[in-house]
CSV table of C-alpha atoms in Angstrom, one decimal:
chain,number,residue,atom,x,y,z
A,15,UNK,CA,0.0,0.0,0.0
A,16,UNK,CA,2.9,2.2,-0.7
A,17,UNK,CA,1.6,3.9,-3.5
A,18,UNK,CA,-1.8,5.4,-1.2
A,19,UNK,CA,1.0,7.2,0.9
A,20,UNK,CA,2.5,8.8,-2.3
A,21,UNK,CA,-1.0,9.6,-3.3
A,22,UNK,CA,-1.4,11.4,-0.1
A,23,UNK,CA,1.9,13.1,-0.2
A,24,UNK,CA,0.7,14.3,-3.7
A,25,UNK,CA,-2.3,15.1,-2.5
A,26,UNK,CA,-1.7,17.0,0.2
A,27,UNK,CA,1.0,19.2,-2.0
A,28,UNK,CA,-2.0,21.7,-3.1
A,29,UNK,CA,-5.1,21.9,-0.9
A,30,UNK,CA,-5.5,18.5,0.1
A,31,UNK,CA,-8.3,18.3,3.0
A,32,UNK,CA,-10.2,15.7,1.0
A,33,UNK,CA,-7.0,13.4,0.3
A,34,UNK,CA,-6.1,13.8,4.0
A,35,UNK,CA,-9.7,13.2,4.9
A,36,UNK,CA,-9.9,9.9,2.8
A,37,UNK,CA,-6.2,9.2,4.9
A,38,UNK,CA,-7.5,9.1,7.9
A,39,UNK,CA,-10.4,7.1,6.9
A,40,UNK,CA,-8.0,4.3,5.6
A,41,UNK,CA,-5.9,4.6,8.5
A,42,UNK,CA,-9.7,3.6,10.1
A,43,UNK,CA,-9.9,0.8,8.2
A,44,UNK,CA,-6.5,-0.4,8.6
A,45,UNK,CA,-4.8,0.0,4.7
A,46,UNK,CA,-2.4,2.9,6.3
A,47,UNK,CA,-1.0,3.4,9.4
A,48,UNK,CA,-2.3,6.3,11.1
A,49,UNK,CA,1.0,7.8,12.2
A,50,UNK,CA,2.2,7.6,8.7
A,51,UNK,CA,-0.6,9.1,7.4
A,52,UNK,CA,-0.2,12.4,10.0
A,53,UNK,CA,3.5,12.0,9.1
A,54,UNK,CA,2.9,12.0,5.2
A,55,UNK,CA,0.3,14.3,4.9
A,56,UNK,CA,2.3,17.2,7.0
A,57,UNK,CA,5.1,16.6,4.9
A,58,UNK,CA,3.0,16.7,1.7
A,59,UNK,CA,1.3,20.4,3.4
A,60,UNK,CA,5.3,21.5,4.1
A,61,UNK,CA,6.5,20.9,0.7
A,62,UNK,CA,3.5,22.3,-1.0
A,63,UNK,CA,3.5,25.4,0.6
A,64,UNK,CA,7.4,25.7,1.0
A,65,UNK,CA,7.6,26.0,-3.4
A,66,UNK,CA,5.3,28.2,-3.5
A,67,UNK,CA,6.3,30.4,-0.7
A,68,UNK,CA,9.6,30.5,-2.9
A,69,UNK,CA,8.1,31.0,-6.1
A,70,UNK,CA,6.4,34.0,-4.5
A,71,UNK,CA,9.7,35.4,-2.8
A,72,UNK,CA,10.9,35.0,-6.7
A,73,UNK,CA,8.0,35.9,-9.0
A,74,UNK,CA,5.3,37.5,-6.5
A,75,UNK,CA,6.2,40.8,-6.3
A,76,UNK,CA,6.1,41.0,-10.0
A,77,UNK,CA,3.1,39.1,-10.2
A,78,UNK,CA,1.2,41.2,-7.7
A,79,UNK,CA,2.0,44.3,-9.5
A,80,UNK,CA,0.0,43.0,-12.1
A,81,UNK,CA,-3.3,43.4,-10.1
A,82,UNK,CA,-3.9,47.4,-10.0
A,83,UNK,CA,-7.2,47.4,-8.0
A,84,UNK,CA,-5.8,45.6,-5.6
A,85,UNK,CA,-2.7,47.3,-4.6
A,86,UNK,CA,-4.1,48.5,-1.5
A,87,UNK,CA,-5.5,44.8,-0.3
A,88,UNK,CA,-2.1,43.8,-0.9
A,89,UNK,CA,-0.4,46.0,1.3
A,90,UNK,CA,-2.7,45.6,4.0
A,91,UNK,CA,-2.3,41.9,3.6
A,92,UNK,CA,1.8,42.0,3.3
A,93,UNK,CA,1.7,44.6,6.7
A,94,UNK,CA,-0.6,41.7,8.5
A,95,UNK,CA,1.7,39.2,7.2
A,96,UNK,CA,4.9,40.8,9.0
A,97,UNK,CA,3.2,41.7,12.0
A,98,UNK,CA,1.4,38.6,12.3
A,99,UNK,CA,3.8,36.2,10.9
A,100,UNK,CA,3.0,33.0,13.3
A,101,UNK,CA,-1.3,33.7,12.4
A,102,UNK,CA,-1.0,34.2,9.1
A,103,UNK,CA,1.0,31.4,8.5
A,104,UNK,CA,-0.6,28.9,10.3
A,105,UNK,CA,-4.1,30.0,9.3
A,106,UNK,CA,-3.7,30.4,5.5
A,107,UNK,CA,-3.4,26.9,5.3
A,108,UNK,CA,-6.9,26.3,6.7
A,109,UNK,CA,-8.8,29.0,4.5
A,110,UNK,CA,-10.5,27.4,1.7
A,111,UNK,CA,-9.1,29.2,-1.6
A,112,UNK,CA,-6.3,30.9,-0.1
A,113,UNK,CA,-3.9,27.4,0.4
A,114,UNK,CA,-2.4,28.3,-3.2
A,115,UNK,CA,-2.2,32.2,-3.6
A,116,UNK,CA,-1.5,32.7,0.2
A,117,UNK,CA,2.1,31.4,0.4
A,118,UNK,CA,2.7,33.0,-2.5
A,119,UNK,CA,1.7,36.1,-1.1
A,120,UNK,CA,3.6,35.8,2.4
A,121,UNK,CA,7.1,35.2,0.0
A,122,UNK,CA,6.8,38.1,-1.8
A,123,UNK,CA,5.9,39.9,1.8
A,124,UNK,CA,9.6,39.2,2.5
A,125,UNK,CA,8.9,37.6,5.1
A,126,UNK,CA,12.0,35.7,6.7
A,127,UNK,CA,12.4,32.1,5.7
A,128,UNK,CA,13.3,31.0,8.8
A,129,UNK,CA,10.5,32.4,10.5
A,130,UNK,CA,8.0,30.6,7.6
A,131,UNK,CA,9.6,27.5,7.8
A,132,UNK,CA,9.0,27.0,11.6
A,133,UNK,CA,5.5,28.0,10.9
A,134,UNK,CA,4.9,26.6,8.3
A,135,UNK,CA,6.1,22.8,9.6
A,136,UNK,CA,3.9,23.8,13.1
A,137,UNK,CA,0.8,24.7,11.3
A,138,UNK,CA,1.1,21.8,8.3
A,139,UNK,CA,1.2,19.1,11.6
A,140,UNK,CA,-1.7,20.7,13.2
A,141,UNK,CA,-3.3,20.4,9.9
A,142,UNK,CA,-2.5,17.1,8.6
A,143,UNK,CA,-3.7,16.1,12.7
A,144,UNK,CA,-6.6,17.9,12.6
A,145,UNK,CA,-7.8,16.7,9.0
A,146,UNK,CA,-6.9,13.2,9.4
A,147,UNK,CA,-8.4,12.9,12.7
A,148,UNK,CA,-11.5,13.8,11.0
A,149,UNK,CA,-11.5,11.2,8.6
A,150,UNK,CA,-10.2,8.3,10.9
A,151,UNK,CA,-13.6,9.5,13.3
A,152,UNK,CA,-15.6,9.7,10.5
A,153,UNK,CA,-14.7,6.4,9.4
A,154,UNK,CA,-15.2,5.3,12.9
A,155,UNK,CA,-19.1,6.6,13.0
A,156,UNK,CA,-20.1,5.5,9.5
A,157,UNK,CA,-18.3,2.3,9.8
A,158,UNK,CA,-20.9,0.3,10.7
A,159,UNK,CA,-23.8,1.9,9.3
A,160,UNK,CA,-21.7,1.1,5.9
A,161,UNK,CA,-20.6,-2.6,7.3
A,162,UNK,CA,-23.2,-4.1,4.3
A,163,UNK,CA,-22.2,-2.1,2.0
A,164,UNK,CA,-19.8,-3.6,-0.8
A,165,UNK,CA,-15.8,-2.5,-0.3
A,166,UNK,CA,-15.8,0.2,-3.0
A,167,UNK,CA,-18.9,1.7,-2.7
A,168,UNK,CA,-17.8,3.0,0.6
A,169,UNK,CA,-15.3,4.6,-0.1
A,170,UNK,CA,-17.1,6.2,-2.9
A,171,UNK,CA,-19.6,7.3,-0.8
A,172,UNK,CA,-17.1,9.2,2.0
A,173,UNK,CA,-15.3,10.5,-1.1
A,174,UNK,CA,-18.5,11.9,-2.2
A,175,UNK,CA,-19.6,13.2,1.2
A,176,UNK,CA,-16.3,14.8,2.1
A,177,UNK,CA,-16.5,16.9,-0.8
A,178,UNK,CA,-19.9,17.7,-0.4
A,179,UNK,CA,-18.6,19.1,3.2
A,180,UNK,CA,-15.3,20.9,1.5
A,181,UNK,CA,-17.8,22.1,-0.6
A,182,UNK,CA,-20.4,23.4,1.8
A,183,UNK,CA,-18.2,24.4,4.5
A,184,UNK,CA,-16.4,28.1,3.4
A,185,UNK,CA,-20.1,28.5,2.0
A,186,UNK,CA,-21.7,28.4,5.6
A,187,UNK,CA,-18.8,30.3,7.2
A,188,UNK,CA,-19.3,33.1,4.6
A,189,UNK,CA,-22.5,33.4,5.4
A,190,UNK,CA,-22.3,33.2,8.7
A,191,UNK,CA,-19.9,36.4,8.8
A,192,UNK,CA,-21.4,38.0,6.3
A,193,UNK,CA,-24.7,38.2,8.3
A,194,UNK,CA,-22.7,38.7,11.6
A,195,UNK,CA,-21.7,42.2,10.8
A,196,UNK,CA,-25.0,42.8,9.0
């Protein structure tokens, strides 16, 4: 079962939650080992973000010119970034959308790499924890509702219902803050 721990590595290298979701739920079932999963997936979450914190530390200033309307969200984003380093770090990697563009952003803030790496590695084991967690517990409660089920079709239907909470999840949150400050 080597190659489902490459598939996570892979698939953790971009966003990830769902492959580190379905992780944790084969770590349930016993196809992975849980600790390798963690292991895998926070090294998949470190690597992804670490190139593109470099490509941005490269390429982003120039890329960031590019966007003229938004000149003035970008400084107020690269200003959070320095004075916040530890925050922003860590919590880029759990806002939906922002796991790509946002350690871009924080490279071409100029933001130390010392101080990302350290946060980056604390925040991508918190994640990979967090997310796997998830799946192995919601393996653990649907396991035996789906005990009849036939092998595959389980899987296909957690695949389908993480997704379906990716999916829904940044939805709910933006409306739940955008009817907060209403």
């Amino acid at each position: 079962m080597l190659y489902g721990y490459w598939a996570l590595f892979v698939g953790c290298l971009a966003e990830g939650e769902t492959v580190t979701l379905l992780g944790g739920l084969l770590a349930h079932d016993g196809l992975l080992n849980y600790g390798y999963v963690v292991a895998v997936a926070a090294l998949g979450g470190i690597t992804g973000d670490m190139l593109l914190y470099f490509l941005g530390r490269r390429y982003g200033a120039k890329l960031l010119r590019r966007f003229k309307k938004a000149q003035p969200n970008i400084r107020r984003a690269n200003k959070m970034i320095l004075r916040h380093p530890l925050f922003f770090v860590m919590a880029v990697r759990f806002m939906y959308g922002f796991r790509l563009v946002g350690p871009m952003m924080i490279g071409a803030s100029r933001l130390s790499p010392v101080k990302f790496i350290i946060f980056n590695v604390i925040g991508a084991v918190l994640w990979a924890l967090i997310f796997v967690t998830l799946g192995y517990l919601g393996g653990q409660m649907v396991a035996p509702w789906l005990a009849k089920v036939h092998h595959h079709l389980k899987y296909a239907f957690f695949l389908l219902a993480v997704v379906v909470v990716v999916w829904l999840l940044p939805r709910t949150i933006r409306y739940f803050l955008k009817h907060r400050r209403s």
